[in-house]
Amino acid sequence: KDVASLLYYTSNENDEQIRTIAFTKIKACKNHEDELIRIMEDGNPYSVFSFLEENKVEKPERFVEPLIKSFPMIIADMREEIESERGSGAIDLGPILGTLEGQFIGSLPMFKPYIVKLQEAMEASPAKSRLYHDPEKCREKNREEIKDWLARH
């Protein structure tokens, strides 16, 4: 299987054994870092962040620019999830913040303005008639994670 297909199985929503197998198969691909960057640049950074949160890459400096370029989309998605009647209310920022702290500690000043913009997006007014669940619990968790992250950096 290709890296993009395997990334689906690395999500925290999957069984630990399945995740471990997927991580192993991805790392066995010769060009997996190139593939991860391509996937991110193709507009799917979330699965890459989930992978990077738990797996070190050999050349993290290669990922800095693609990660930075993914933030405008993440910020727009966050705002859409909060403001849309069909949105879930928020995106789980744990993998994103964890990845930045885990592998990109030397580049954190480059990411900080985007984390501040995420914090601002969290303050968007939620849709009045929500079709699914109330977003406040997820929003509050994200607010705390961002606040703690910014306090540390």
XYZ file of N, CA and C in Angstrom:
459
model
N 0.841 -1.203 0.000
C 0.000 0.000 0.000
C 0.872 1.248 0.000
N 0.277 2.339 -0.463
C 1.028 3.584 -0.470
C 0.860 4.316 0.862
N 1.725 5.278 1.072
C 1.758 6.010 2.339
C 0.426 6.699 2.619
N -0.166 7.326 1.606
C -1.429 8.046 1.806
C -2.519 7.108 2.314
N -2.599 5.925 1.767
C -3.623 4.960 2.207
C -3.357 4.484 3.623
N -2.101 4.285 3.958
C -1.750 3.780 5.285
C -1.960 4.812 6.388
N -1.862 6.093 6.055
C -2.017 7.141 7.062
C -3.372 7.067 7.751
N -4.386 6.643 7.028
C -5.721 6.510 7.620
C -5.671 5.635 8.874
N -4.861 4.603 8.852
C -4.807 3.625 9.938
C -3.942 4.081 11.121
N -3.306 5.251 11.000
C -2.464 5.745 12.097
C -3.237 6.621 13.078
N -4.479 6.891 12.781
C -5.311 7.740 13.643
C -5.517 7.095 15.011
N -5.637 7.944 16.029
C -5.910 7.468 17.399
C -7.224 6.716 17.502
N -8.072 6.868 16.518
C -9.367 6.188 16.530
C -9.228 4.697 16.230
N -8.087 4.284 15.702
C -7.861 2.881 15.371
C -7.209 2.130 16.530
N -7.354 0.839 16.505
C -6.755 -0.052 17.489
C -5.227 0.105 17.473
N -4.603 0.021 18.634
C -3.157 0.216 18.760
C -2.362 -0.730 17.862
N -2.786 -1.974 17.756
C -2.075 -2.950 16.927
C -2.134 -2.552 15.444
N -3.286 -2.094 15.001
C -3.433 -1.645 13.613
C -2.550 -0.425 13.367
N -2.559 0.497 14.309
C -1.733 1.702 14.187
C -0.254 1.345 14.082
N 0.195 0.433 14.920
C 1.603 0.025 14.927
C 1.998 -0.581 13.584
N 1.151 -1.429 13.047
C 1.428 -2.040 11.738
C 1.512 -0.961 10.664
N 0.570 -0.013 10.689
C 0.579 1.066 9.697
C 1.841 1.912 9.817
N 2.236 2.274 11.055
C 3.470 3.043 11.260
C 4.667 2.297 10.679
N 4.749 1.013 10.955
C 5.865 0.191 10.487
C 5.912 0.143 8.963
N 4.757 -0.047 8.337
C 4.710 -0.116 6.875
C 5.078 1.221 6.241
N 4.613 2.305 6.835
C 4.947 3.631 6.297
C 6.448 3.866 6.387
N 7.026 3.574 7.540
C 8.465 3.814 7.722
C 9.306 2.896 6.846
N 8.743 1.779 6.408
C 9.462 0.855 5.533
C 9.530 1.370 4.091
N 8.663 2.290 3.730
C 8.699 2.878 2.388
C 9.935 3.766 2.271
N 10.714 3.558 1.227
C 11.965 4.308 1.056
C 11.759 5.819 1.044
N 10.736 6.270 0.369
C 10.517 7.709 0.201
C 9.409 8.225 1.110
N 9.231 7.625 2.281
C 8.062 8.008 3.079
C 8.083 9.482 3.498
N 9.247 10.057 3.727
C 9.277 11.474 4.093
C 8.856 12.350 2.913
N 9.324 12.002 1.713
C 8.892 12.736 0.514
C 7.382 12.612 0.328
N 6.861 11.416 0.556
C 5.428 11.174 0.422
C 4.631 11.982 1.453
N 5.119 12.018 2.689
C 4.432 12.789 3.731
C 4.369 14.267 3.352
N 5.461 14.790 2.830
C 5.487 16.193 2.396
C 4.515 16.403 1.242
N 4.499 15.485 0.283
C 3.589 15.601 -0.860
C 2.125 15.586 -0.391
N 1.804 14.697 0.528
C 0.439 14.593 1.053
C 0.043 15.902 1.736
N 0.968 16.464 2.494
C 0.707 17.729 3.172
C 0.476 18.836 2.140
N 1.323 18.882 1.131
C 1.214 19.915 0.105
C -0.038 19.739 -0.751
N -0.552 18.508 -0.815
C -1.786 18.240 -1.561
C -3.031 18.587 -0.755
N -2.843 19.126 0.450
C -3.980 19.607 1.229
C -4.533 18.640 2.253
N -3.728 17.683 2.701
C -4.190 16.770 3.748
C -3.182 16.721 4.894
N -3.017 17.836 5.606
C -2.002 17.858 6.660
C -2.386 17.102 7.926
N -3.680 16.882 8.161
C -4.113 16.316 9.435
C -3.551 14.917 9.680
N -3.614 14.066 8.672
C -3.093 12.712 8.848
C -1.577 12.732 9.000
N -0.920 13.672 8.349
C 0.537 13.787 8.474
C 0.905 14.239 9.888
N 0.157 15.203 10.436
C 0.413 15.632 11.811
C 0.248 14.469 12.779
N -0.791 13.656 12.569
C -0.998 12.494 13.438
C 0.187 11.539 13.374
N 0.715 11.337 12.179
C 1.883 10.465 12.020
C 3.106 11.074 12.697
N 3.348 12.363 12.423
C 4.545 13.032 12.945
C 4.532 13.177 14.462
N 3.346 13.222 15.043
C 3.259 13.353 16.497
C 3.932 12.164 17.182
N 3.866 11.005 16.557
C 4.388 9.787 17.185
C 5.621 9.212 16.505
N 6.047 9.791 15.399
C 7.158 9.228 14.637
C 8.138 10.311 14.222
N 9.361 10.160 14.664
C 10.406 11.112 14.300
C 10.784 10.942 12.835
N 11.104 12.051 12.201
C 11.598 12.000 10.829
C 13.090 12.300 10.843
N 13.775 11.811 9.821
C 15.236 11.987 9.769
C 15.636 13.430 9.518
N 14.868 14.120 8.678
C 15.224 15.491 8.317
C 14.038 16.419 8.580
N 13.805 16.759 9.855
C 12.637 17.606 10.170
C 12.681 18.970 9.488
N 13.856 19.473 9.197
C 13.953 20.792 8.558
C 13.239 20.821 7.203
N 13.147 19.667 6.544
C 12.447 19.592 5.250
C 10.938 19.807 5.414
N 10.434 19.592 6.609
C 8.997 19.669 6.850
C 8.531 21.056 7.280
N 9.441 21.910 7.695
C 9.049 23.203 8.269
C 8.213 24.022 7.286
N 8.699 24.220 6.079
C 7.975 25.044 5.110
C 6.615 24.435 4.751
N 6.537 23.125 4.432
C 5.209 22.551 4.150
C 4.252 22.647 5.348
N 4.774 22.502 6.560
C 3.926 22.648 7.741
C 3.383 24.068 7.834
N 4.259 25.045 7.654
C 3.835 26.445 7.705
C 2.774 26.720 6.637
N 2.990 26.185 5.441
C 2.030 26.405 4.352
C 0.680 25.754 4.623
N 0.634 24.773 5.512
C -0.636 24.099 5.811
C -1.503 24.899 6.789
N -0.916 25.829 7.506
C -1.674 26.528 8.545
C -2.818 27.405 8.044
N -2.679 28.129 6.942
C -3.852 28.897 6.490
C -5.081 28.007 6.251
N -4.875 26.816 5.707
C -5.984 25.895 5.491
C -6.541 25.395 6.823
N -5.662 25.069 7.770
C -6.099 24.579 9.078
C -6.908 25.657 9.796
N -6.432 26.885 9.722
C -7.135 28.008 10.360
C -8.507 28.202 9.711
N -8.563 28.156 8.383
C -9.840 28.299 7.677
C -10.779 27.143 8.019
N -10.237 25.921 8.086
C -11.051 24.762 8.452
C -11.604 24.912 9.861
N -10.788 25.402 10.780
C -11.226 25.576 12.163
C -12.401 26.557 12.212
N -12.234 27.663 11.535
C -13.296 28.669 11.516
C -14.570 28.083 10.900
N -14.429 27.347 9.814
C -15.583 26.728 9.145
C -16.267 25.710 10.050
N -15.493 24.901 10.742
C -16.068 23.899 11.640
C -16.875 24.547 12.765
N -16.436 25.699 13.196
C -17.127 26.399 14.285
C -18.361 27.137 13.767
N -18.224 27.798 12.623
C -19.290 28.660 12.132
C -20.370 27.913 11.351
N -20.053 26.752 10.807
C -20.997 26.018 9.975
C -22.032 25.269 10.811
N -23.252 25.230 10.313
C -24.298 24.466 10.988
C -24.004 22.973 10.949
N -23.279 22.528 9.938
C -22.976 21.111 9.797
C -21.618 20.733 10.385
N -20.845 21.710 10.769
C -19.513 21.439 11.313
C -19.576 20.746 12.661
N -18.494 20.098 13.005
C -18.440 19.393 14.286
C -18.112 20.334 15.439
N -17.679 21.530 15.121
C -17.426 22.509 16.165
C -15.972 22.872 16.340
N -15.067 21.956 16.045
C -13.649 22.258 16.176
C -12.832 21.082 15.661
N -11.591 21.352 15.384
C -10.632 20.345 14.941
C -9.759 19.997 16.137
N -9.397 18.734 16.278
C -8.521 18.328 17.377
C -7.113 18.854 17.103
N -6.684 19.779 17.919
C -5.366 20.395 17.732
C -4.239 19.640 18.431
N -4.569 18.616 19.215
C -3.550 17.862 19.935
C -2.402 17.373 19.068
N -2.693 16.684 17.951
C -1.596 16.209 17.099
C -0.760 17.339 16.497
N -1.405 18.442 16.174
C -0.674 19.567 15.578
C 0.285 20.166 16.601
N -0.240 20.504 17.780
C 0.598 21.119 18.817
C 1.665 20.139 19.307
N 1.305 18.872 19.442
C 2.259 17.856 19.882
C 3.394 17.659 18.896
N 3.058 17.684 17.607
C 4.082 17.537 16.567
C 5.067 18.696 16.617
N 4.548 19.909 16.727
C 5.424 21.084 16.747
C 6.380 21.021 17.931
N 5.873 20.665 19.105
C 6.730 20.573 20.294
C 7.679 19.389 20.220
N 7.235 18.309 19.616
C 8.033 17.092 19.606
C 9.189 17.097 18.627
N 8.978 17.659 17.440
C 10.015 17.561 16.416
C 10.518 18.895 15.886
N 9.826 19.965 16.201
C 10.167 21.243 15.574
C 10.404 22.335 16.608
N 10.939 21.940 17.744
C 11.148 22.861 18.859
C 12.016 24.058 18.454
N 13.000 23.821 17.599
C 13.874 24.907 17.152
C 13.200 25.862 16.190
N 12.083 25.468 15.631
C 11.364 26.295 14.662
C 10.088 26.903 15.237
N 9.852 26.723 16.525
C 8.604 27.196 17.121
C 8.315 28.680 16.889
N 9.323 29.558 16.907
C 9.006 30.964 16.640
C 8.361 31.183 15.265
N 8.681 30.318 14.302
C 8.077 30.433 12.972
C 6.599 30.013 12.989
N 6.264 29.098 13.899
C 4.897 28.591 13.969
C 3.993 29.419 14.880
N 4.589 30.127 15.811
C 3.806 30.834 16.830
C 2.744 31.772 16.251
N 3.045 32.559 15.205
C 1.990 33.435 14.667
C 0.767 32.659 14.176
N 0.980 31.457 13.678
C -0.137 30.646 13.190
C -0.937 30.055 14.348
N -0.257 29.751 15.426
C -0.963 29.254 16.609
C -1.815 30.375 17.206
N -1.294 31.592 17.181
C -2.072 32.747 17.641
C -3.309 32.924 16.746
N -3.152 32.744 15.430
C -4.297 32.856 14.519
C -5.305 31.740 14.763
N -4.827 30.550 15.121
C -5.741 29.468 15.490
C -6.527 29.849 16.736
N -5.825 30.451 17.681
C -6.475 30.903 18.913
C -7.576 31.915 18.572
N -7.291 32.821 17.662
C -8.283 33.810 17.245
C -9.463 33.136 16.539
N -9.176 32.128 15.705
C -10.243 31.411 15.000
C -11.162 30.699 15.978
N -10.613 30.278 17.108
C -11.419 29.593 18.126
C -12.494 30.513 18.701
N -12.315 31.809 18.544
C -13.274 32.766 19.090
C -14.390 33.103 18.108
N -14.399 32.458 16.939
C -15.472 32.688 15.970
C -16.806 32.319 16.603
N -17.856 32.976 16.168
C -19.195 32.687 16.700
C -19.699 31.374 16.124
N -20.113 30.457 16.988
C -20.628 29.184 16.482
C -21.988 29.356 15.814
N -22.289 28.441 14.927
C -23.589 28.457 14.256
C -24.705 28.404 15.296
N -25.765 29.131 15.034
C -26.883 29.186 15.984
C -27.648 27.866 16.047
N -27.887 27.264 14.902
C -28.651 26.014 14.892
C -27.728 24.871 14.481
N -27.157 24.260 15.435
C -26.200 23.190 15.197
C -26.944 21.890 14.901
N -26.583 21.240 13.792
C -27.253 19.998 13.427
C -26.722 18.802 14.210
N -25.482 18.898 14.651
C -24.887 17.763 15.347
C -24.690 18.100 16.816
N -23.507 17.966 17.332
C -23.294 18.167 18.761
C -22.823 19.585 19.093
N -22.947 19.921 20.336
C -22.516 21.222 20.839
C -20.988 21.263 20.826
N -20.407 22.271 20.207
C -18.953 22.319 20.050
C -18.194 22.815 21.272
N -18.878 23.311 22.282
C -18.180 23.980 23.380
C -17.128 23.111 24.064
N -17.407 21.848 24.273
C -16.449 20.977 24.964
C -15.142 20.880 24.175
N -15.250 20.645 22.872
C -14.066 20.550 22.023
C -13.357 21.907 21.923
N -14.140 22.972 21.787
C -13.549 24.307 21.706
C -12.796 24.647 22.983
N -13.375 24.305 24.123
C -12.727 24.602 25.401
C -11.414 23.832 25.527
N -11.418 22.561 25.132
C -10.194 21.749 25.159
C -9.120 22.389 24.275
N -9.511 22.808 23.065
C -8.559 23.449 22.162
C -8.060 24.774 22.718
N -8.961 25.551 23.301
C -8.539 26.827 23.895
C -7.463 26.601 24.961
N -7.693 25.619 25.829
C -6.733 25.324 26.891
C -5.404 24.836 26.312
N -5.465 23.952 25.303
C -4.234 23.446 24.690
C -3.436 24.574 24.050
N -4.120 25.464 23.347
C -3.432 26.597 22.714
C -2.850 27.524 23.773
N -3.647 27.845 24.779
C -3.187 28.730 25.862
C -1.940 28.154 26.528
N -1.967 26.858 26.855
C -0.817 26.206 27.477
C 0.392 26.205 26.547
N 0.161 25.919 25.273
C 1.251 25.875 24.292
C 1.902 27.247 24.176
N 1.083 28.290 24.030
C 1.619 29.646 23.911
C 2.351 30.061 25.182
N 1.865 29.647 26.330
C 2.544 29.981 27.600
C 3.925 29.330 27.665
N 4.048 28.137 27.105
C 5.346 27.441 27.128
C 6.318 27.988 26.091
N 5.779 28.642 25.054
C 6.648 29.083 23.950
C 6.457 30.554 23.715
